[in-house]
Short mmCIF file of C-alpha atoms in Angstrom, two decimals:
data_model
loop_
_atom_site.label_atom_id
_atom_site.label_comp_id
_atom_site.label_asym_id
_atom_site.label_seq_id
_atom_site.Cartn_x
_atom_site.Cartn_y
_atom_site.Cartn_z
CA MET R 1 96.20 110.88 99.66
CA ARG R 2 93.09 109.93 97.79
CA ARG R 3 91.05 106.99 99.51
CA LEU R 4 89.47 103.71 97.15
CA ALA R 5 86.92 101.54 98.63
CA TRP R 6 86.90 98.07 96.97
CA PRO R 7 84.61 95.03 97.89
CA LEU R 8 85.76 92.31 100.28
CA ARG R 9 83.51 89.04 101.32
CA LYS R 10 84.66 88.32 104.92
CA ASP R 11 85.32 84.72 104.45
CA ASP R 12 87.02 85.54 101.33
CA THR R 13 90.64 85.92 102.60
CA HIS R 14 92.98 83.06 101.35
CA LYS R 15 95.87 81.60 101.87
CA SER R 16 98.06 80.13 99.31
CA ARG R 17 99.78 76.72 99.24
CA ASN R 18 103.59 78.24 100.07
CA GLY R 19 102.60 80.78 102.84
CA PRO R 20 101.18 84.27 103.11
CA ASN R 21 97.62 85.60 103.33
CA PHE R 22 95.84 87.41 100.65
CA PHE R 23 92.63 88.79 99.60
CA PRO R 24 90.62 88.36 96.49
CA LEU R 25 88.44 91.16 96.23
CA LEU R 26 85.03 90.14 95.65
CA HIS R 27 81.45 91.27 97.07
CA GLY R 28 80.55 91.95 100.28
CA GLY R 29 82.30 94.09 102.51
CA PHE R 30 84.84 97.03 101.93
CA VAL R 31 88.41 97.47 102.30
CA ILE R 32 89.88 101.01 102.64
CA CYS R 33 92.99 101.87 100.79
CA SER R 34 95.53 104.36 101.17
CA ILE R 35 98.80 103.38 99.54
CA GLN R 36 99.45 103.66 95.92
CA ILE R 37 100.38 99.86 94.72
CA LEU R 38 99.21 97.84 91.65
CA PHE R 39 96.08 96.02 91.29
CA LEU R 40 96.77 92.48 89.48
CA ILE R 41 93.72 91.39 88.11
CA SER R 42 94.13 87.41 87.96
CA MET R 43 92.16 86.06 85.16
CA ARG R 44 92.87 82.34 85.70
CA ASP R 45 90.18 81.74 88.00
CA GLN R 46 86.71 82.80 86.20
CA ARG R 47 84.56 81.32 88.88
CA THR R 48 85.93 84.03 91.26
CA ASN R 49 87.75 86.61 89.17
CA ILE R 50 90.68 86.89 91.97
CA PHE R 51 91.81 90.17 92.46
CA TRP R 52 95.76 89.67 93.96
CA ILE R 53 97.80 93.04 95.19
CA LEU R 54 101.13 93.63 94.99
CA ARG R 55 103.04 95.88 97.12
CA SER R 56 105.38 97.17 94.82
CA TYR R 57 104.60 100.86 94.50
CA PRO R 58 106.08 102.85 92.61
CA SER R 59 107.35 99.98 90.18
CA THR R 60 105.34 98.96 87.04
CA ILE R 61 104.51 95.37 86.48
CA HIS R 62 104.54 93.81 83.43
CA LEU R 63 102.40 90.60 83.22
CA GLU R 64 102.58 87.24 81.09
CA GLY R 65 99.38 84.71 80.60
CA GLY R 66 96.73 87.15 80.39
CA PHE R 67 96.99 89.15 83.44
CA ARG R 68 95.72 92.95 82.76
CA CYS R 69 97.17 95.78 85.26
CA ARG R 70 95.37 98.70 86.52
CA CYS R 71 96.91 101.11 89.28
CA PHE R 72 95.09 101.71 92.52
CA GLU R 73 95.49 102.87 95.73
CA LEU R 74 95.18 99.92 98.04
CA PRO R 75 96.70 98.83 101.25
CA TYR R 76 99.77 96.92 101.17
CA LEU R 77 98.94 93.11 101.20
CA GLN R 78 101.44 90.28 99.78
CA ILE R 79 100.75 88.58 96.54
CA PRO R 80 100.87 85.02 96.60
CA ASP R 81 103.71 82.83 96.10
CA GLU R 82 102.21 81.47 92.94
CA ALA R 83 101.30 84.44 91.42
CA LEU R 84 105.00 85.70 91.44
CA PRO R 85 106.41 83.80 88.17
CA TYR R 86 104.23 85.97 86.25
CA CYS R 87 105.23 89.30 87.54
CA THR R 88 108.54 91.46 86.21
CA LYS R 89 109.54 94.37 87.60
CA MET R 90 110.39 97.41 84.98
CA LYS R 91 113.05 99.83 86.05
CA ASP R 92 112.08 103.05 87.96
CA GLU R 93 112.37 106.59 86.27
CA VAL R 94 115.30 108.51 88.30
CA ILE R 95 116.63 111.75 87.32
CA LEU R 96 119.29 113.73 89.05
CA LEU R 97 119.53 117.37 88.37
CA ASP R 98 123.17 117.95 88.88
CA TYR R 99 126.20 119.93 89.38
CA TRP R 100 129.56 118.92 89.39
CA SER R 101 131.30 120.61 91.47
CA SER R 102 128.24 121.10 94.20
CA SER R 103 128.84 118.93 97.31
CA TYR R 104 125.07 118.71 98.11
CA ALA R 105 124.47 116.87 94.93
CA MET R 106 127.61 114.44 95.76
CA ARG R 107 125.79 112.99 98.64
CA VAL R 108 122.74 112.22 96.50
CA LYS R 109 124.90 110.44 93.92
CA ILE R 110 126.73 108.69 96.61
CA ALA R 111 123.42 107.55 98.11
CA LEU R 112 122.28 106.46 94.95
CA ALA R 113 125.83 104.30 93.97
CA GLU R 114 125.74 102.87 97.43
CA LYS R 115 121.88 101.76 96.68
CA GLY R 116 122.59 100.35 93.42
CA VAL R 117 120.32 102.03 91.63
CA ASP R 118 120.18 103.34 87.75
CA TYR R 119 119.87 107.08 87.28
CA GLU R 120 120.07 109.82 84.43
CA CYS R 121 122.18 112.57 85.66
CA LEU R 122 121.22 115.85 83.85
CA GLU R 123 124.06 118.68 84.37
CA GLU R 124 122.49 121.77 84.93
CA ASN R 125 123.85 125.74 83.53
CA LEU R 126 123.46 127.20 86.65
CA PRO R 127 123.08 130.70 84.70
CA ASP R 128 120.14 129.42 82.77
CA LYS R 129 118.66 126.86 84.79
CA SER R 130 116.22 124.03 82.67
CA PRO R 131 112.95 124.07 82.46
CA LEU R 132 112.56 120.70 84.27
CA LEU R 133 114.46 122.22 87.07
CA LEU R 134 112.69 125.40 87.45
CA GLN R 135 109.11 123.22 87.34
CA SER R 136 110.46 120.70 89.58
CA ASN R 137 112.11 122.97 92.30
CA PRO R 138 110.05 126.02 91.67
CA ILE R 139 110.84 127.38 95.46
CA HIS R 140 114.77 127.18 95.56
CA ARG R 141 115.51 126.55 92.19
CA THR R 142 118.84 124.55 92.96
CA VAL R 143 120.55 121.40 92.78
CA PRO R 144 120.27 118.49 93.52
CA THR R 145 116.72 117.93 92.44
CA LEU R 146 115.42 114.20 92.63
CA VAL R 147 113.01 113.84 90.11
CA HIS R 148 111.47 109.61 90.87
CA ASN R 149 109.18 108.41 88.78
CA GLY R 150 107.78 112.32 87.87
CA LYS R 151 107.88 113.34 91.15
CA PRO R 152 110.62 115.91 92.44
CA ILE R 153 112.16 115.43 95.58
CA CYS R 154 114.21 118.63 97.24
CA GLU R 155 117.02 119.28 99.33
CA SER R 156 120.05 117.45 99.74
CA LEU R 157 119.39 115.52 103.02
CA ILE R 158 115.42 114.84 102.33
CA ILE R 159 116.57 113.32 99.19
CA VAL R 160 119.01 110.92 100.74
CA SER R 161 116.94 109.72 103.29
CA TYR R 162 114.41 109.46 100.77
CA ILE R 163 116.15 107.43 98.74
CA ASP R 164 117.49 105.26 102.21
CA GLU R 165 113.48 104.77 102.83
CA VAL R 166 112.80 103.77 98.98
CA TRP R 167 115.76 101.30 98.53
CA HIS R 168 115.68 99.83 102.00
CA ASP R 169 116.39 96.65 100.91
CA LYS R 170 120.35 97.36 100.01
CA PHE R 171 122.74 99.15 102.28
CA PRO R 172 121.02 100.81 104.59
CA LEU R 173 121.95 104.41 105.72
CA LEU R 174 119.76 105.30 108.85
CA PRO R 175 119.51 102.87 111.81
CA SER R 176 116.18 101.23 112.47
CA ASP R 177 116.19 102.53 116.14
CA PRO R 178 114.45 105.40 116.63
CA HIS R 179 117.08 107.15 118.99
CA GLN R 180 119.94 106.06 116.89
CA LYS R 181 118.43 107.44 114.01
CA SER R 182 117.50 110.63 115.39
CA GLN R 183 121.14 111.17 116.68
CA ALA R 184 122.71 110.70 112.52
CA LEU R 185 119.98 113.64 111.58
CA PHE R 186 121.20 115.68 114.49
CA TRP R 187 124.49 115.29 113.08
CA ALA R 188 123.95 115.76 109.59
CA ASP R 189 121.94 118.76 110.65
CA TYR R 190 125.03 120.33 112.44
CA ILE R 191 127.25 119.50 109.51
CA ASP R 192 124.81 121.49 106.90
CA LYS R 193 125.05 124.60 109.78
CA LYS R 194 128.46 124.32 110.96
CA ILE R 195 130.56 123.06 108.11
CA TYR R 196 128.72 123.82 104.87
CA SER R 197 127.44 127.18 105.86
CA VAL R 198 130.99 127.90 107.13
CA ALA R 199 133.00 126.87 104.08
CA ARG R 200 130.89 129.23 101.97
CA ARG R 201 132.12 131.97 104.17
CA ILE R 202 135.96 130.98 103.74
CA LEU R 203 135.62 130.75 100.22
CA TRP R 204 133.84 134.04 99.50
CA GLY R 205 134.10 135.86 102.68
CA LYS R 206 137.43 138.33 103.21
CA GLY R 207 139.31 139.84 106.39
CA GLU R 208 137.94 139.36 109.47
CA ASP R 209 135.00 137.20 108.15
CA GLN R 210 137.19 135.01 106.88
CA LYS R 211 139.36 134.14 109.52
CA MET R 212 136.61 133.66 112.28
CA ALA R 213 134.49 131.71 109.59
CA ASN R 214 138.31 129.43 109.49
CA LYS R 215 138.12 129.36 113.30
CA GLU R 216 134.40 127.92 113.10
CA LEU R 217 135.18 125.47 110.78
CA ILE R 218 138.10 123.94 112.67
CA GLU R 219 135.85 123.94 115.79
CA GLY R 220 132.79 122.18 114.22
CA LEU R 221 134.84 119.64 112.70
CA ILE R 222 137.03 119.02 116.33
CA LYS R 223 133.38 118.34 117.26
CA LEU R 224 132.56 115.81 114.77
CA GLU R 225 136.15 113.93 115.59
CA GLY R 226 134.48 113.75 119.06
CA GLU R 227 131.36 111.86 117.67
CA LEU R 228 133.62 109.59 115.26
CA GLY R 229 135.78 108.77 118.13
CA ASN R 230 137.88 105.27 117.36
CA LYS R 231 134.91 103.95 114.70
CA ARG R 232 135.68 103.72 111.08
CA TYR R 233 133.13 105.17 109.97
CA PHE R 234 130.33 107.42 111.92
CA GLY R 235 128.07 104.41 111.01
CA GLY R 236 130.55 102.09 112.39
CA GLU R 237 131.88 99.77 110.65
CA SER R 238 129.87 100.71 107.28
CA VAL R 239 129.26 104.21 105.64
CA SER R 240 126.05 105.89 107.35
CA PHE R 241 123.82 108.98 106.41
CA VAL R 242 126.14 111.32 108.37
CA ASP R 243 129.26 109.47 106.21
CA VAL R 244 127.22 110.39 102.92
CA ALA R 245 126.51 114.19 104.28
CA LEU R 246 130.14 114.96 105.51
CA VAL R 247 132.20 113.34 103.23
CA PRO R 248 131.86 115.37 99.93
CA ILE R 249 132.75 118.43 101.52
CA THR R 250 136.08 117.08 102.00
CA CYS R 251 137.19 117.42 98.28
CA TRP R 252 137.02 121.22 99.11
CA PHE R 253 139.38 121.40 101.40
CA TYR R 254 142.24 121.56 99.82
CA THR R 255 140.88 124.67 98.31
CA MET R 256 139.32 126.12 101.71
CA GLU R 257 143.07 125.82 102.92
CA THR R 258 144.67 127.84 100.47
CA CYS R 259 141.86 130.24 100.47
CA GLY R 260 142.10 130.84 103.89
CA ASN R 261 145.71 130.07 104.91
CA PHE R 262 145.18 127.46 107.33
CA SER R 263 145.65 123.63 107.62
CA ILE R 264 142.63 121.17 108.65
CA GLU R 265 145.10 118.09 108.77
CA ALA R 266 147.11 119.80 111.30
CA GLU R 267 144.31 120.51 113.66
CA CYS R 268 142.08 117.73 112.65
CA PRO R 269 144.24 114.37 111.69
CA LYS R 270 141.84 111.62 112.82
CA LEU R 271 139.04 113.39 110.38
CA VAL R 272 141.21 113.62 107.41
CA SER R 273 142.53 110.24 108.18
CA TRP R 274 138.45 109.41 107.69
CA ALA R 275 138.19 111.19 104.75
CA LYS R 276 140.98 109.49 102.74
CA ARG R 277 139.88 106.04 104.02
CA CYS R 278 136.06 106.78 102.86
CA VAL R 279 137.67 107.42 99.55
CA ASP R 280 140.26 104.54 99.64
CA GLU R 281 137.06 101.97 100.38
CA ARG R 282 134.64 103.16 98.88
CA GLU R 283 134.17 102.97 95.27
CA SER R 284 130.45 104.92 95.30
CA ILE R 285 132.83 108.38 96.99
CA ALA R 286 135.64 107.67 95.09
CA LYS R 287 134.18 107.88 92.11
CA THR R 288 132.02 110.85 92.99
CA LEU R 289 134.20 113.47 94.63
CA PRO R 290 136.03 115.46 92.03
CA HIS R 291 139.98 115.79 92.60
CA PRO R 292 140.79 118.80 94.97
CA GLN R 293 143.09 120.31 92.22
CA LYS R 294 140.21 120.37 89.76
CA LEU R 295 137.58 122.12 92.35
CA TYR R 296 140.70 124.71 93.34
CA ASP R 297 141.29 125.31 89.58
CA TYR R 298 137.41 126.04 89.10
CA TYR R 299 137.23 128.13 92.02
CA THR R 300 139.83 130.22 90.76
CA ASP R 301 138.73 130.85 87.37
CA LEU R 302 135.12 131.36 89.16
CA LEU R 303 136.92 134.33 91.14
CA ARG R 304 139.04 135.70 87.96
CA ARG R 305 135.44 136.02 85.80
CA LEU R 306 133.31 137.53 89.03
CA ASP R 307 136.37 140.04 89.28
CA PRO R 308 138.43 140.59 86.20
CA LYS R 309 140.54 143.22 88.33
#
C-alpha cells in the first residue's frame, strides 16, 4: 500500500456542532496515510482552507457549492455533519463474469442480490473466453470473476466474503464473532471439498468411481444435516455464508440422482427440505437457481456433443 503524509497542526482538531471529530489538514506535523478514501477540499473557509475527509472508498463523490475532489490515500476519519449535504455518492461499477450453469457463479449472484448491489452480468463463452476474463483472472481463467471499480476478485467463496465486507451495512452473511466466523469458513471449505468436488465425479465419472462418489456425496450431506440441526438456515433464522455456499449445488441434485441412480431426498430429507425452503423464502435464491430440468437437459446435450457415439 502506497503511503502519503499530509501536514497537520496538533491544535487543529475540530469538533463539528453536531458531533464527530474531524481533522483540518493545515501546517505543522504529519498524518501518515494508508487507506484509500476520498479527500474533500472545502473552499468555504478561505482563512483556514479546511480539508475534510470522508470515509467512502471505493465510491466516487460529487460535490456541490464550489467543492473540489481529489483522490488520495488517507486514514479513516469521519466527515463533519455540516458537509454531508454537499456530498452524494455515485454507484460503484460492478461487473460479474458469469456462466449460467455454474453453481460457483450462482453463489456470487445470490450474495449480490441479498446485498442489493446493482451489477452488470456478462455471460462468458467458455470455449472462447473474453479478453476481460483472461485479463482479470489470468491464473485460473474461470468464472465467476468479479470486477469492482476495475479491480478483479477471483474464486467464488473469496468473492462472497469480499462482497460481505464491502457492502457490510446490509444483510451480513458472515458473523462478526471470530469463532463463529471461523466455523462458517470451515463449513464453506468443507462444502467445496466434499460436495462440489464429489458432484463433478458423479456427473463425469463412470463405473466404480461414480458409485463411490455417490456414497461420498451422501456422507458429506449427512454431516451437513448434522450441522444444520433444527435451525431454519445454517445461519439460524436468516441465510448465511454457509447457505450461500451450499444452496447452488442443490439445483443439480436431480441431474446427479438421475445420472448416478440414487436418491438424495431418501437419504437426506432434512437437507432437501432446507433447500426447498431457501427457494420458497428467498427471492435472491429463487431468481438465481435455474430449474433442475433445464440443467439436466443442458447436461445431456453436453454429453451428446462431447461423445457423439
